[in-house]
mmCIF file of C-alpha atoms in Angstrom:
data_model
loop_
_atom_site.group_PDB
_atom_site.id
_atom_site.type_symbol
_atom_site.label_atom_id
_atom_site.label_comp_id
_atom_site.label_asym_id
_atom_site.label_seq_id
_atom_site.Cartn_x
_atom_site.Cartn_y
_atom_site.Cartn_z
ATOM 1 C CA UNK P 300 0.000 0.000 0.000
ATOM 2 C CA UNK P 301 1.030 3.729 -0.039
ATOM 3 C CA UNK P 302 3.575 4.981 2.479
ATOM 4 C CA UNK P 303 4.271 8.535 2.795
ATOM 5 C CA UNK P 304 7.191 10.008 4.282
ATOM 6 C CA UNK P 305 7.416 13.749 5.319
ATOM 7 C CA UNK P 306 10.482 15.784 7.032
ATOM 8 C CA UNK P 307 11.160 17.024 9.402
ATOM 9 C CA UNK P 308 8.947 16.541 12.050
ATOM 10 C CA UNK P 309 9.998 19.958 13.796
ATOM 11 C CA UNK P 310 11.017 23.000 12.107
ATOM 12 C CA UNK P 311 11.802 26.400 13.398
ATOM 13 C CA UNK P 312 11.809 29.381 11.139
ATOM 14 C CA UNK P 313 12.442 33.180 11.928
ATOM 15 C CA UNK P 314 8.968 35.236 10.909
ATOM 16 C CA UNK P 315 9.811 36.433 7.402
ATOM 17 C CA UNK P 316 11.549 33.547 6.360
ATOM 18 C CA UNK P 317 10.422 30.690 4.247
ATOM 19 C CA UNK P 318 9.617 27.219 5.570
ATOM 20 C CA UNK P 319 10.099 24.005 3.579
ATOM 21 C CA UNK P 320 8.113 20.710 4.217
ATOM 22 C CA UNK P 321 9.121 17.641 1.953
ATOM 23 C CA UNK P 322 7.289 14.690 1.240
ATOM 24 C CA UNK P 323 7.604 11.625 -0.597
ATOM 25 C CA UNK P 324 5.477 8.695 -1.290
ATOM 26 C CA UNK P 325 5.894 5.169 -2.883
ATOM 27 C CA UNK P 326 2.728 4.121 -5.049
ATOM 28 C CA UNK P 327 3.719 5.962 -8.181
ATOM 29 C CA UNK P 328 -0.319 5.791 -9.063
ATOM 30 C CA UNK P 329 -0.480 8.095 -6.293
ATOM 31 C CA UNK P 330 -2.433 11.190 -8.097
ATOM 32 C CA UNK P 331 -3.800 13.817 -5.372
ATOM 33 C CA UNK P 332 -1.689 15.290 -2.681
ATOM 34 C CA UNK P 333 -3.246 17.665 -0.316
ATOM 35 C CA UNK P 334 -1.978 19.160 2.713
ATOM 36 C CA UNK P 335 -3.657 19.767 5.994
ATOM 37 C CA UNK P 336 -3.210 22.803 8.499
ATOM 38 C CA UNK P 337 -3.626 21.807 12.063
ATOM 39 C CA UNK P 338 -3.314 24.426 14.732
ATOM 40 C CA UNK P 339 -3.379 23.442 18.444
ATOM 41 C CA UNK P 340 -6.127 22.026 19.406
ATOM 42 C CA UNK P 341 -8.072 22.256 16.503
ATOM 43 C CA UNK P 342 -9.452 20.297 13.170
ATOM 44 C CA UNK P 343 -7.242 19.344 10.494
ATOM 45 C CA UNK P 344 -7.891 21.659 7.831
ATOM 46 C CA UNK P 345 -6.763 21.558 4.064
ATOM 47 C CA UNK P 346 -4.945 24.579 2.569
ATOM 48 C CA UNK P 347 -3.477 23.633 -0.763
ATOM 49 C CA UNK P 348 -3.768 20.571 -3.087
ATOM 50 C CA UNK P 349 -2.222 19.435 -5.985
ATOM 51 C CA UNK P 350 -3.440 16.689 -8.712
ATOM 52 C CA UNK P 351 -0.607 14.631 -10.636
ATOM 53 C CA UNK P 352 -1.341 16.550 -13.776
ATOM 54 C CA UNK P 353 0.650 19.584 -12.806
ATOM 55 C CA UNK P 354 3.600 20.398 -11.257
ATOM 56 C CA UNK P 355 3.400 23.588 -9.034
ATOM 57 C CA UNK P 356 0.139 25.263 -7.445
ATOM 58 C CA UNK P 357 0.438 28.715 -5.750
ATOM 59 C CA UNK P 358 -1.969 30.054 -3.431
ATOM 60 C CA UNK P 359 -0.650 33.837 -1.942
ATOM 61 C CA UNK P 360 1.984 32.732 0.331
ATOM 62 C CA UNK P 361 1.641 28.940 0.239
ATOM 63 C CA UNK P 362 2.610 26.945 -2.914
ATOM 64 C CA UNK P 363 3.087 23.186 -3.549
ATOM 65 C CA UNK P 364 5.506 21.708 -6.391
ATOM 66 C CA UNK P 365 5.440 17.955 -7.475
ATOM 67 C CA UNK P 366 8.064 15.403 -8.809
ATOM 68 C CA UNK P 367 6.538 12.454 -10.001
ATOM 69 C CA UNK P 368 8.859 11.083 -11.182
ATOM 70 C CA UNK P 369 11.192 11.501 -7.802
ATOM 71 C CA UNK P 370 7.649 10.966 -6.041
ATOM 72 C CA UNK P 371 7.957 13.836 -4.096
ATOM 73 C CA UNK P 372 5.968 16.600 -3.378
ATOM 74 C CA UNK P 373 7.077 19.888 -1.012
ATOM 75 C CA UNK P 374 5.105 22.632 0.888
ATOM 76 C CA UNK P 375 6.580 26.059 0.391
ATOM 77 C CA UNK P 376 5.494 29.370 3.150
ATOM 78 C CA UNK P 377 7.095 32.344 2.201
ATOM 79 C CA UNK P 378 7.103 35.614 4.369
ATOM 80 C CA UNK P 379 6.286 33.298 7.346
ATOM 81 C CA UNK P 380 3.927 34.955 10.066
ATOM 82 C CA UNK P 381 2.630 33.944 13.696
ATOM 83 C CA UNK P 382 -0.462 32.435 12.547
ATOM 84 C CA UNK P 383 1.579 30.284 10.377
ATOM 85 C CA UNK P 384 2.805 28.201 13.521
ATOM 86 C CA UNK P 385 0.780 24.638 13.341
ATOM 87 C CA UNK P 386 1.588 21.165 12.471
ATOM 88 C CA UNK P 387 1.187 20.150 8.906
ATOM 89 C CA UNK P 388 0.313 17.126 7.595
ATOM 90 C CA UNK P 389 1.019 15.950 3.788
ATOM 91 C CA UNK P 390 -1.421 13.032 2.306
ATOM 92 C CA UNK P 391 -1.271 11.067 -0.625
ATOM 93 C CA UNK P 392 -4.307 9.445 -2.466
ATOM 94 C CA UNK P 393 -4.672 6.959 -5.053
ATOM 95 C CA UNK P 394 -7.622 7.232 -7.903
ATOM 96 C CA UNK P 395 -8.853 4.251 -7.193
ATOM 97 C CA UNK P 396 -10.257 4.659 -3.576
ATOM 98 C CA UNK P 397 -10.585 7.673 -1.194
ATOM 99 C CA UNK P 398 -8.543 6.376 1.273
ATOM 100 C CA UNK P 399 -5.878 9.519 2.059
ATOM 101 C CA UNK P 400 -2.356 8.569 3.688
ATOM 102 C CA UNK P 401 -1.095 11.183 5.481
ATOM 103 C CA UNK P 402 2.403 11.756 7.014
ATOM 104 C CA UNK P 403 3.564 12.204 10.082
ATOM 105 C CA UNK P 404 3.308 15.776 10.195
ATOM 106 C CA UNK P 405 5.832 18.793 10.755
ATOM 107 C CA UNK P 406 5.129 20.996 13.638
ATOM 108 C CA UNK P 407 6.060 25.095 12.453
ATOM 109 C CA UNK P 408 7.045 26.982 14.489
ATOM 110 C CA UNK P 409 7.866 30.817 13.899
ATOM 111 C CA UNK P 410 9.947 32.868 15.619
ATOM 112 C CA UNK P 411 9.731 36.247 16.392
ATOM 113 C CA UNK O 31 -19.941 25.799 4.730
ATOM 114 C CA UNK O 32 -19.169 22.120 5.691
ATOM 115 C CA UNK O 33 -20.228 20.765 9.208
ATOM 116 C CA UNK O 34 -18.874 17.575 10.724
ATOM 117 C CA UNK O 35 -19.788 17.535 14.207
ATOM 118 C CA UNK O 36 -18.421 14.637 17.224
ATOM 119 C CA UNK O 37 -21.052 13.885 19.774
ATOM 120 C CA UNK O 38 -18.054 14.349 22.367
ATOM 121 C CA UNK O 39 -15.073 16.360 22.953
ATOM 122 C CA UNK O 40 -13.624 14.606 25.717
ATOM 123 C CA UNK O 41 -15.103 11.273 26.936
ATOM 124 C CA UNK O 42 -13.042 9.154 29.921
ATOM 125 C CA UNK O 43 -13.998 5.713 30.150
ATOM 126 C CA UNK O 44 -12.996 2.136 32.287
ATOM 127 C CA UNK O 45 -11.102 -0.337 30.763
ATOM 128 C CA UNK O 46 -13.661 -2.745 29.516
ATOM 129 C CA UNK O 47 -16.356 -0.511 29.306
ATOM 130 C CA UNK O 48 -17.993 -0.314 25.291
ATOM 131 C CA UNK O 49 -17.795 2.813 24.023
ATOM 132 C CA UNK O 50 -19.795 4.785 21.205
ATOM 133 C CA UNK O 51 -18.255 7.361 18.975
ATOM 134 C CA UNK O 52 -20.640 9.220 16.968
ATOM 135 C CA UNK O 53 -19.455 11.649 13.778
ATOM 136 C CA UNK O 54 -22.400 14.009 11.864
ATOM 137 C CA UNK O 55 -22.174 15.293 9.011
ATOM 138 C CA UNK O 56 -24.618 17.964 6.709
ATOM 139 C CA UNK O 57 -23.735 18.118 3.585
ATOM 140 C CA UNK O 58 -24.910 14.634 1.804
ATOM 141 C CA UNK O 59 -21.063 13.167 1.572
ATOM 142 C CA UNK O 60 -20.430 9.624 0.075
ATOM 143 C CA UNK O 61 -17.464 9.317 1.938
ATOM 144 C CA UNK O 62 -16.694 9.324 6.263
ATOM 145 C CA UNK O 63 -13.327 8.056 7.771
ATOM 146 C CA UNK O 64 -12.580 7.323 11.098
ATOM 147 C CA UNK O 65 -8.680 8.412 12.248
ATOM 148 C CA UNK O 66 -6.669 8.595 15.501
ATOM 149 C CA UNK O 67 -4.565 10.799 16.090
ATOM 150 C CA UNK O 68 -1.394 10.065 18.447
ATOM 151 C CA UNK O 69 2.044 12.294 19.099
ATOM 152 C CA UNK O 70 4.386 11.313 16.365
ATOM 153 C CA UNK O 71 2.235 9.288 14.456
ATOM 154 C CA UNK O 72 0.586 11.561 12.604
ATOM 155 C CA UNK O 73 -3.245 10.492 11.052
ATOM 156 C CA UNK O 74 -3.723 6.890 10.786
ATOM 157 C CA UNK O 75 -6.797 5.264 9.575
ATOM 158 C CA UNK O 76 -9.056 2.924 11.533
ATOM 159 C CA UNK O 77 -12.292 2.389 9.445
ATOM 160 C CA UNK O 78 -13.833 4.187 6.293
ATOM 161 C CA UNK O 79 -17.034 3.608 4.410
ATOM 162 C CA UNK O 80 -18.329 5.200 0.825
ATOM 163 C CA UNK O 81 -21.928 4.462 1.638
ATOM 164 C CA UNK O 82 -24.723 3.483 3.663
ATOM 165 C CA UNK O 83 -24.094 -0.044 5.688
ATOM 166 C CA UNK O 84 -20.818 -0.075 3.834
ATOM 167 C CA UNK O 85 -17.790 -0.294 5.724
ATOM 168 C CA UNK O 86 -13.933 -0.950 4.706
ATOM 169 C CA UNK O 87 -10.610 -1.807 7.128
ATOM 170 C CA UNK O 88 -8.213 1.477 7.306
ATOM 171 C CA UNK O 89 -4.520 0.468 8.624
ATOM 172 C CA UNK O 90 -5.301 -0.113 11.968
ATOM 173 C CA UNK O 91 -9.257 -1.785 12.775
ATOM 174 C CA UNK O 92 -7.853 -3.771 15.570
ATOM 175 C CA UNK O 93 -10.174 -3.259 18.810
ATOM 176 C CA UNK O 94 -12.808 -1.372 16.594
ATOM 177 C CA UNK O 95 -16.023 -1.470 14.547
ATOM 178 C CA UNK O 96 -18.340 0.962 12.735
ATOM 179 C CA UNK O 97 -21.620 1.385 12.145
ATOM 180 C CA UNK O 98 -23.086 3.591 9.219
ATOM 181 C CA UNK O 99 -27.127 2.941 8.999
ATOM 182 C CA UNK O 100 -27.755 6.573 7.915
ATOM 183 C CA UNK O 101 -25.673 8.661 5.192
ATOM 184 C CA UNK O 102 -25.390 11.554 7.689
ATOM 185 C CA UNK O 103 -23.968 9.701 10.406
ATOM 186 C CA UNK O 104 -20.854 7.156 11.099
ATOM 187 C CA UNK O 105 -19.749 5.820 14.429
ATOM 188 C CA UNK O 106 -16.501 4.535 15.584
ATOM 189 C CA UNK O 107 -17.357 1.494 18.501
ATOM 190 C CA UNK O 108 -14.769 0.089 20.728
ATOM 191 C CA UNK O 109 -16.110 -2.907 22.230
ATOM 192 C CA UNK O 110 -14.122 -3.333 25.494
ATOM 193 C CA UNK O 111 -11.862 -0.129 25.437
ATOM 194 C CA UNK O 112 -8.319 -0.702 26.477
ATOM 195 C CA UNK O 113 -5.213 1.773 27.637
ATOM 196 C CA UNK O 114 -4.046 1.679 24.468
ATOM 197 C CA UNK O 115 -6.844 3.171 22.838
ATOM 198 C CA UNK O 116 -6.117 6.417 24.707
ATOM 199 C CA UNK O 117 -6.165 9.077 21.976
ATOM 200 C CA UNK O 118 -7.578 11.470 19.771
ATOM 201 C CA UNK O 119 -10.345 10.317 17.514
ATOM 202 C CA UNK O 120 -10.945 12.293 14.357
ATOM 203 C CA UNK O 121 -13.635 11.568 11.948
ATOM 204 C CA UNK O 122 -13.986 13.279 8.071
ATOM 205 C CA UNK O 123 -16.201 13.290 5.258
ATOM 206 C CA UNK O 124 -15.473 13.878 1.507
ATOM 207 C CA UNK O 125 -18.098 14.548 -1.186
ATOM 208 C CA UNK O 126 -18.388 12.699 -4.605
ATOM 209 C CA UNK O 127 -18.854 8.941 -5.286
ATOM 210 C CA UNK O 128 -15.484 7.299 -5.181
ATOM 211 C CA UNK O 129 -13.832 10.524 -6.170
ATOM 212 C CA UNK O 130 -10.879 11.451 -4.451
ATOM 213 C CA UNK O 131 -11.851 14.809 -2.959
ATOM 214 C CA UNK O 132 -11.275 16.989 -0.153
ATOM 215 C CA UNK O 133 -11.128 15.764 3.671
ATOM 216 C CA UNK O 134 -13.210 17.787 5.971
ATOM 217 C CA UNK O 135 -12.716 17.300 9.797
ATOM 218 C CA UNK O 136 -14.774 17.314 12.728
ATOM 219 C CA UNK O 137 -13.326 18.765 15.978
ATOM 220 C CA UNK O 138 -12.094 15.027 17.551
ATOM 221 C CA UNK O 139 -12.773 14.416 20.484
ATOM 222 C CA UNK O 140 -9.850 12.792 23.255
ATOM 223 C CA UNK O 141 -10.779 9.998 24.424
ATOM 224 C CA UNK O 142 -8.833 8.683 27.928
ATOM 225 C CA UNK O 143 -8.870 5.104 29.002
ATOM 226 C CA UNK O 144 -8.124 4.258 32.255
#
């Protein structure tokens, strides 16, 4: 079945700096990717997606690029705020089912 | 706007005891999944189901059912709850029929074993 990796678990950033969260996954079938935005002690919330049939999204200060053919696929903040500290989960999802794998997460933090 | 609601947000229980998890949801989705959430380990799935009295093994069903007799609703069951089942226990629902589409969450609620 799908695995996905994501690094690093922890990363520290100074506010106005970008922030980098890789993933990678093994079922190359693997076609949607979205990433989830969970701040403490709340829901799991999506806040960028990408589908196998391109290779960068951009949405204001978030944007997601995809490698298929390294099977990797990386979150990128720029100008990093407060409100940008959360953990953030990558998934992976086949066509076939809905089932989403998600990794382990990466908790942001952003310093002042 | 999409609403997944948890009947609980924090529920303690005995070890032993059977416990009910119930998930809502209003807007007519296909899909609901059942996930825990521990430090470290990121999302894993215990159950999912695509329709009415339809139900499908995530990664880790050991120690629970499900029960989905209404589109609307989907429960998570542990029949004799045990320490290890300590955790946070989020349920989603995604739109579409068996289209891969976007996860929306309910608030979880923590569930403590003792």
């Amino acid at each position: 079945g799908e695995n996905v990796e994501q690094h690093p678990s922890t990363l520290s950033v100074q506010e106005g700096d970008s922030a980098v969260i890789k993933c990678t996954y093994s079922d190359s079938a693997s076609n949607y990717f979205p990433w989830y935005k969970q701040e403490l002690g709340k829901r799991p919330q999506l806040i960028i997606d990408i589908r196998s049939n391109v290779g960068e999204k951009k949405d204001q200060r978030i944007a997601v690029t995809l490698n298929k053919t390294a099977k990797h696929f990386s979150l990128h903040i720029t100008e990093t705020q407060p409100e940008d500290s959360a953990v953030y989960f990558c998934a992976a999802s086949l066509n076939r089912d809905d089932k989403i794998i998600f990794g382990k997460g990466t908790r942001l933090h952003i310093l002042p | 706007d999409v609403k997944v609601t948890q009947s609980s947000r924090y529920l303690v229980k005995r070890t032993g005891e059977k416990v009910f998890l119930e998930c809502v949801q209003d807007m007519d989705h296909e899909n609901m999944f059942w996930y825990r959430q521990d430090p470290g380990l990121g999302l894993r799935l215990i159950y999912f189901s695509y329709d009415v009295k339809m139900k499908e093994k995530g990664d880790i069903p050991e120690g629970y059912s499900v029960s989905r007799e209404k589109k609307e609703r989907f429960s998570l069951i542990l029949e004799s709850a045990s320490t290890n089942q300590t955790s946070m226990y989020l349920c989603a629902s995604s739109g579409g029929l068996r289209t891969t589409d976007t996860q929306y969450f309910g608030p979880g609620t923590r569930l403590t074993v003792l």
